[in-house]
Amino acid sequence: MDPYDSQVSTSRRRTSNLKDYFVGATPLQKRLESVRRQSSFFPSPPRRKIPQCTQLQEEIDPRKVAFLLHKQWTVYSLTPLYKFSYSNFKEYSRLLSAFIAAERQKGLAVEVGEDFNIKVIFSTLVGVRGTQRDPEAFLVQILSKSQSSREHGEGRVLWTGWFCCVFGESLLETVSEDFTCLPLFLANGAESNTSLIGGWFQKTFDCCFSPLAISAFNLSWMAAMWTACKMDHYMATTEFFWSVPCSPQSLDISYAIHPEDAKALWDSVHKTPGEVTQEEVDLFMDCLYSHFHRHFKIHLSATRLVRVSTSVASAHTDGKIKILCHKYLIGVLAYMTELAIFQIE
Amino acid sequence: MYTVMTTQRNTRSSQLRNRISQGSNSSQTNLLAWKVNKGKESHSVEDSTSADDQAEDDLHKAVEYFQKGPKKASLNKDTVLEKHLKSVENVAWKNGLTSEAIDVLLSVALSGKFGNAINTRILKCMIPETLISEDSVVKAVSWLCVGKCSGNTKVLFYRWLVAMFDFIDHKKQINLLYGFFFASLQDDALCPYVCHLLYLLTKKENVKPFRVRKLLDLQVKMGMQPHLQALLSLYKFFAPTLISVSLPVRRKIYFNNSKNLWASALPAMKLRNQGAFPEPPKLTLGPTKGCSLKRKWSSHSVIPALNSANIGCGEKKSLSDFLSSERSLPLEQLQSFPQLLQNIHCLELPSQMISVLNNSLLLHYINCVKDDSILLRLYYWLSQTLQEECIWYNINNYEQEKEFTDFLDIVIRVQCFLQEGFYSCEAFLYKSLPLWDGFSCRSQFLQLLAWIPFSSFYEVKPLLFDHLAPLFFTSTIYFKCSVLQSLKELLQNWLLWLSMDAHVQPVTSSPLETTLGGSMNSVSQLIDYVGWLSMIAIRLESNSTLLLHFILDFYEKVCDIYISYDLPLLVLFPPVIFHSALLSLDASILNQLCYIIFRYRNNLTAAKKNNLLKKEKSEFSLSSNICQEFNYYLTVMVQCLWMSTPFEGGVYIDPQLLENAGVTEYKNSLNLVHHPSLLSYAACFLLQESPEERTIDMSYIRGKTWNQYLDYLFSEGFQGLKLFIKSSIHRFSIS
């Protein structure tokens, strides 16, 4: 028997029980419920946990992690993938490489499985997730197979993208099993390639990508949370960028602080152990503002925060992030996942 | 004479149809049978001298001539041939040839009995009266293998086959020749036409890896040819895992139809075939032209094009999948509603579900499907797109605003088509309504509001209606009216939904009843909310007539819930609205008020009757408050309009007060004659009665004249007033 046949979907809409409307039984109802919750608590929950090293991280392949660090990723939100299967990676590679080859020579048909000058590799990123319920993250790489690289056995990486979900419970509980929720997509490589490959995913798995911009509000949260992280040694200075819109060129203000000073400032405003609250974030930023004003007589609060970089990670308002510290990889991704889920709700 | 002839023709054509349908399987389409039938028919109308029959006769001779071949020794060989060709052409272009004649002539043309020029002329007039028998085509193809005809004739034959494809009665055997046709691709001259034929003929099972390889080889040899592209993309459509092709955006035409030699004969053929091929019903819903906004990512319009899913991406298939994929219907072949009904169990769904927005047939499917994942796919795409396209995220771009409103219009049209709102639109409103300026895309936003699916008002209020209220109060009267209009539509949609649902459910189950009560509660909260908006708006707009119209329109729905929608709910309007309407200076408002009171009365009476009948069952009990309130309204209206005793029963005003104000003659001032909105009617009435009078005396209207005056009012269109008076006032005829 086909398992799908015996599965009788609980009624919906016109034919559905009135009760469903109050209990929220169908997946769509659950979605709407969750959107309502989200909308009522706009803009964001007033408190979050400070990122910690989690147990799960231990199983992460260090080589793969190294591959993810120190690269600039453009982030996108992604709606759940329909009928995506981890066991079909080979097939997907074949189809995607044929698709890319066909797109490159528009109008000419190509046989799937033929040998092209590119190679597509799908692979899982074991351990890049928050809980066991989060679906496994996976990586897509496009390699070029030029004559010289063929001899060396490895091709030059043209484009990389990965899909992940870290602590995505709020999304997971509202979808049926036909969907795979990987709301955060990060890409590195030519934009044209991203749109090509994104287009293929959209067509194949009926999903929807959208660029994930990070608002100044969220950037200050990142600044506070990442400053709060305990570090063995600091790799980079803590730096902020503000943008003043004026003609003919916009004025950028950079504000660099020694990471230990930033941590000291944070410790002075921080009260609740293990958590970051909205008041603490505001206070932290206000302290920076007033310090700056004392020296330069410029009200930074009247400008726009566009970039934050710390030893943990750096983020730009255009939706670009770079993760520096492997210890807090999961923590950074958790917050990015939260933002991505907020965008697709 | 004429009638005899027409019946004769009719019977013949019906016989002809019969023969076609019989003959299709038995392959007996020989000239002999045709001759016998023909002989019988001509016998039945001996004295027929019509030109048509003459032509038929000539055709008959001509076909015979062609079948036998030219006489070697004949003197005037060319003239005879020419004569016969002419008669065939005449009939062919006028009425079309029977399938038997085509069967014979086709073989003649391809067998090489005559010269090339003659073969060409014969092929060019192979126009069927109704249908072409499949066997004729198979026979013709077998002649191709004999190799007696020239390349040009072959080309012409394939062109003919493509042009006539729809008029071949069956295609099963032709499909068996797929391999033969495919092999003909080798011939450079034939290739475009064979491609076209294969494009029409290809089924899923014809797509094989070796054929894919062959086509790709051809492509390498011949370069980017539109006909090859067409066939390859069809192959890809059937077997996406075998081939990948991406087509240039602009190309839509693969085959050049302008060279169709038979184009002028096609409409007549279609007309003759109308019985056999009913036109598919026109169900186009969306705009045919796509949006011009070039989206950054792969799709070129906001809504992606319809493409069936890449099933078989290596995923394990269950047995039923295999069985169904065998017969599954590709979306591009879905043309008509009957076709949808026949194949509803084996439709290949689109790879991007949202493409159904532009396809009304699939919307029917969506409407009855019970698959949550389909709806979720719609939900995610629509939510994302609404949010991304929404103009105030990227403001100051007129072009984009136009795109967005067009897109919203499509979504709204689909909602109206399905008669239900999308959850994505509701979620979109949650996010965007707090930021809305009340101006951009106003009509679209308000329509989206009207289609919010039924839900608990208590939950929705803080997310939507609390944001709507400040906009409502601070905007123009026109905005207020449109909001009221949308809320009326929302109420109507909710009521329809609930009334359908309430009847689907068994009435006995107890949890339902509580939730039905709960949902009634939600509706009544919506009505209260609108009442609250209306009361404040009446004051803000100082009793504007326009506004009152829209408010009363809303209550026209409210007053009829119990009877029209069969739902246990009765809500009266607040006194402010009642008094404003009663004292309005506009006669139509008064009329509307009378109508509403009349409907309230009917609904209340029905509810009361029902309540008495099944007291134990219904949870809904008619509260005495409502009855009291209604009685108050009724009393006030009767006293003011009819009895000329205002301020005695309902509205009590101390006579001393009125005296102090200097009003002495107030008793009549609100009756049907003196009511400010009706005074002009009373004057007109009096002028009409006695045109010579110089002064008008209103007190003249009483007794018998009062009744005449009422009839005058009714004739002026006061239907609401008429219903009200008939139901609430016992008129005694005063002699």
PDB file of N, CA and C in Angstrom, chain A residues 122-160:
ATOM      1  N   PHE A 122      27.063  18.098  -4.299  1.00  0.00           N
ATOM      2  CA  PHE A 122      26.176  18.284  -3.155  1.00  0.00           C
ATOM      3  C   PHE A 122      26.758  17.466  -1.997  1.00  0.00           C
ATOM      4  N   SER A 123      26.876  18.061  -0.814  1.00  0.00           N
ATOM      5  CA  SER A 123      27.318  17.261   0.330  1.00  0.00           C
ATOM      6  C   SER A 123      26.709  17.805   1.613  1.00  0.00           C
ATOM      7  N   THR A 124      26.544  16.942   2.583  1.00  0.00           N
ATOM      8  CA  THR A 124      25.940  17.405   3.841  1.00  0.00           C
ATOM      9  C   THR A 124      26.994  18.048   4.726  1.00  0.00           C
ATOM     10  N   LEU A 125      26.549  18.964   5.569  1.00  0.00           N
ATOM     11  CA  LEU A 125      27.419  19.576   6.566  1.00  0.00           C
ATOM     12  C   LEU A 125      27.002  18.994   7.909  1.00  0.00           C
ATOM     13  N   VAL A 126      27.588  17.874   8.239  1.00  0.00           N
ATOM     14  CA  VAL A 126      27.161  17.157   9.439  1.00  0.00           C
ATOM     15  C   VAL A 126      27.383  18.035  10.671  1.00  0.00           C
ATOM     16  N   GLY A 127      26.347  18.130  11.481  1.00  0.00           N
ATOM     17  CA  GLY A 127      26.506  18.818  12.755  1.00  0.00           C
ATOM     18  C   GLY A 127      26.155  20.286  12.723  1.00  0.00           C
ATOM     19  N   VAL A 128      25.990  20.874  11.555  1.00  0.00           N
ATOM     20  CA  VAL A 128      25.622  22.289  11.520  1.00  0.00           C
ATOM     21  C   VAL A 128      24.119  22.400  11.729  1.00  0.00           C
ATOM     22  N   ARG A 129      23.730  22.272  12.985  1.00  0.00           N
ATOM     23  CA  ARG A 129      22.328  22.439  13.345  1.00  0.00           C
ATOM     24  C   ARG A 129      22.230  22.632  14.843  1.00  0.00           C
ATOM     25  N   GLY A 130      21.080  23.098  15.281  1.00  0.00           N
ATOM     26  CA  GLY A 130      20.918  23.424  16.692  1.00  0.00           C
ATOM     27  C   GLY A 130      20.485  22.226  17.506  1.00  0.00           C
ATOM     28  N   THR A 131      19.464  21.545  17.025  1.00  0.00           N
ATOM     29  CA  THR A 131      18.956  20.382  17.736  1.00  0.00           C
ATOM     30  C   THR A 131      18.853  19.225  16.752  1.00  0.00           C
ATOM     31  N   GLN A 132      18.520  18.040  17.284  1.00  0.00           N
ATOM     32  CA  GLN A 132      18.361  16.880  16.407  1.00  0.00           C
ATOM     33  C   GLN A 132      17.181  17.055  15.467  1.00  0.00           C
ATOM     34  N   ARG A 133      16.248  17.907  15.857  1.00  0.00           N
ATOM     35  CA  ARG A 133      15.064  18.089  15.012  1.00  0.00           C
ATOM     36  C   ARG A 133      15.363  18.954  13.789  1.00  0.00           C
ATOM     37  N   ASP A 134      16.381  19.792  13.884  1.00  0.00           N
ATOM     38  CA  ASP A 134      16.739  20.612  12.726  1.00  0.00           C
ATOM     39  C   ASP A 134      17.207  19.712  11.603  1.00  0.00           C
ATOM     40  N   PRO A 135      16.752  19.962  10.374  1.00  0.00           N
ATOM     41  CA  PRO A 135      17.271  19.154   9.262  1.00  0.00           C
ATOM     42  C   PRO A 135      18.749  19.455   9.031  1.00  0.00           C
ATOM     43  N   GLU A 136      19.432  18.482   8.469  1.00  0.00           N
ATOM     44  CA  GLU A 136      20.867  18.601   8.265  1.00  0.00           C
ATOM     45  C   GLU A 136      21.181  19.695   7.230  1.00  0.00           C
ATOM     46  N   ALA A 137      22.238  20.439   7.493  1.00  0.00           N
ATOM     47  CA  ALA A 137      22.641  21.458   6.527  1.00  0.00           C
ATOM     48  C   ALA A 137      23.344  20.788   5.352  1.00  0.00           C
ATOM     49  N   PHE A 138      23.308  21.416   4.179  1.00  0.00           N
ATOM     50  CA  PHE A 138      24.072  20.854   3.069  1.00  0.00           C
ATOM     51  C   PHE A 138      24.729  21.947   2.235  1.00  0.00           C
ATOM     52  N   LEU A 139      25.745  21.494   1.504  1.00  0.00           N
ATOM     53  CA  LEU A 139      26.618  22.407   0.780  1.00  0.00           C
ATOM     54  C   LEU A 139      26.548  22.085  -0.712  1.00  0.00           C
ATOM     55  N   VAL A 140      26.523  23.126  -1.536  1.00  0.00           N
ATOM     56  CA  VAL A 140      26.587  22.921  -2.985  1.00  0.00           C
ATOM     57  C   VAL A 140      27.812  23.664  -3.499  1.00  0.00           C
ATOM     58  N   GLN A 141      28.658  22.957  -4.224  1.00  0.00           N
ATOM     59  CA  GLN A 141      29.852  23.583  -4.774  1.00  0.00           C
ATOM     60  C   GLN A 141      29.872  23.423  -6.282  1.00  0.00           C
ATOM     61  N   ILE A 142      30.253  24.473  -6.954  1.00  0.00           N
ATOM     62  CA  ILE A 142      30.439  24.397  -8.399  1.00  0.00           C
ATOM     63  C   ILE A 142      31.941  24.511  -8.664  1.00  0.00           C
ATOM     64  N   LEU A 143      32.502  23.476  -9.269  1.00  0.00           N
ATOM     65  CA  LEU A 143      33.935  23.482  -9.571  1.00  0.00           C
ATOM     66  C   LEU A 143      34.130  23.560 -11.073  1.00  0.00           C
ATOM     67  N   SER A 144      35.178  24.273 -11.480  1.00  0.00           N
ATOM     68  CA  SER A 144      35.479  24.265 -12.907  1.00  0.00           C
ATOM     69  C   SER A 144      36.543  23.215 -13.154  1.00  0.00           C
ATOM     70  N   LYS A 145      36.428  22.518 -14.278  1.00  0.00           N
ATOM     71  CA  LYS A 145      37.383  21.462 -14.565  1.00  0.00           C
ATOM     72  C   LYS A 145      38.220  21.869 -15.770  1.00  0.00           C
ATOM     73  N   SER A 146      39.146  22.769 -15.516  1.00  0.00           N
ATOM     74  CA  SER A 146      39.997  23.191 -16.618  1.00  0.00           C
ATOM     75  C   SER A 146      41.059  22.114 -16.851  1.00  0.00           C
ATOM     76  N   GLN A 147      41.785  22.252 -17.958  1.00  0.00           N
ATOM     77  CA  GLN A 147      42.760  21.233 -18.321  1.00  0.00           C
ATOM     78  C   GLN A 147      43.785  21.016 -17.206  1.00  0.00           C
ATOM     79  N   SER A 148      44.279  22.151 -16.665  1.00  0.00           N
ATOM     80  CA  SER A 148      45.335  22.026 -15.663  1.00  0.00           C
ATOM     81  C   SER A 148      44.812  21.390 -14.374  1.00  0.00           C
ATOM     82  N   SER A 149      43.602  21.776 -14.016  1.00  0.00           N
ATOM     83  CA  SER A 149      43.080  21.276 -12.747  1.00  0.00           C
ATOM     84  C   SER A 149      42.778  19.784 -12.843  1.00  0.00           C
ATOM     85  N   ARG A 150      42.471  19.338 -14.048  1.00  0.00           N
ATOM     86  CA  ARG A 150      42.154  17.926 -14.214  1.00  0.00           C
ATOM     87  C   ARG A 150      43.370  17.070 -13.830  1.00  0.00           C
ATOM     88  N   GLU A 151      44.500  17.607 -14.157  1.00  0.00           N
ATOM     89  CA  GLU A 151      45.719  16.866 -13.831  1.00  0.00           C
ATOM     90  C   GLU A 151      45.932  16.801 -12.316  1.00  0.00           C
ATOM     91  N   HIS A 152      45.600  17.884 -11.672  1.00  0.00           N
ATOM     92  CA  HIS A 152      45.794  17.919 -10.222  1.00  0.00           C
ATOM     93  C   HIS A 152      44.690  17.193  -9.467  1.00  0.00           C
ATOM     94  N   GLY A 153      43.629  16.876 -10.202  1.00  0.00           N
ATOM     95  CA  GLY A 153      42.582  16.101  -9.560  1.00  0.00           C
ATOM     96  C   GLY A 153      41.485  16.964  -8.957  1.00  0.00           C
ATOM     97  N   GLU A 154      41.761  18.213  -8.659  1.00  0.00           N
ATOM     98  CA  GLU A 154      40.721  19.054  -8.066  1.00  0.00           C
ATOM     99  C   GLU A 154      40.498  20.288  -8.908  1.00  0.00           C
ATOM    100  N   GLY A 155      39.259  20.720  -8.969  1.00  0.00           N
ATOM    101  CA  GLY A 155      38.945  21.888  -9.783  1.00  0.00           C
ATOM    102  C   GLY A 155      38.950  23.157  -8.957  1.00  0.00           C
ATOM    103  N   ARG A 156      38.888  24.267  -9.662  1.00  0.00           N
ATOM    104  CA  ARG A 156      38.818  25.548  -8.978  1.00  0.00           C
ATOM    105  C   ARG A 156      37.360  25.770  -8.557  1.00  0.00           C
ATOM    106  N   VAL A 157      37.167  26.243  -7.325  1.00  0.00           N
ATOM    107  CA  VAL A 157      35.801  26.460  -6.848  1.00  0.00           C
ATOM    108  C   VAL A 157      35.268  27.748  -7.465  1.00  0.00           C
ATOM    109  N   LEU A 158      34.162  27.634  -8.211  1.00  0.00           N
ATOM    110  CA  LEU A 158      33.561  28.816  -8.835  1.00  0.00           C
ATOM    111  C   LEU A 158      32.537  29.465  -7.932  1.00  0.00           C
ATOM    112  N   TRP A 159      31.831  28.625  -7.246  1.00  0.00           N
ATOM    113  CA  TRP A 159      30.700  29.135  -6.472  1.00  0.00           C
ATOM    114  C   TRP A 159      30.396  28.153  -5.350  1.00  0.00           C
ATOM    115  N   THR A 160      30.016  28.674  -4.195  1.00  0.00           N
ATOM    116  CA  THR A 160      29.630  27.824  -3.075  1.00  0.00           C
ATOM    117  C   THR A 160      28.353  28.373  -2.453  1.00  0.00           C
TER     118      THR A 160
END
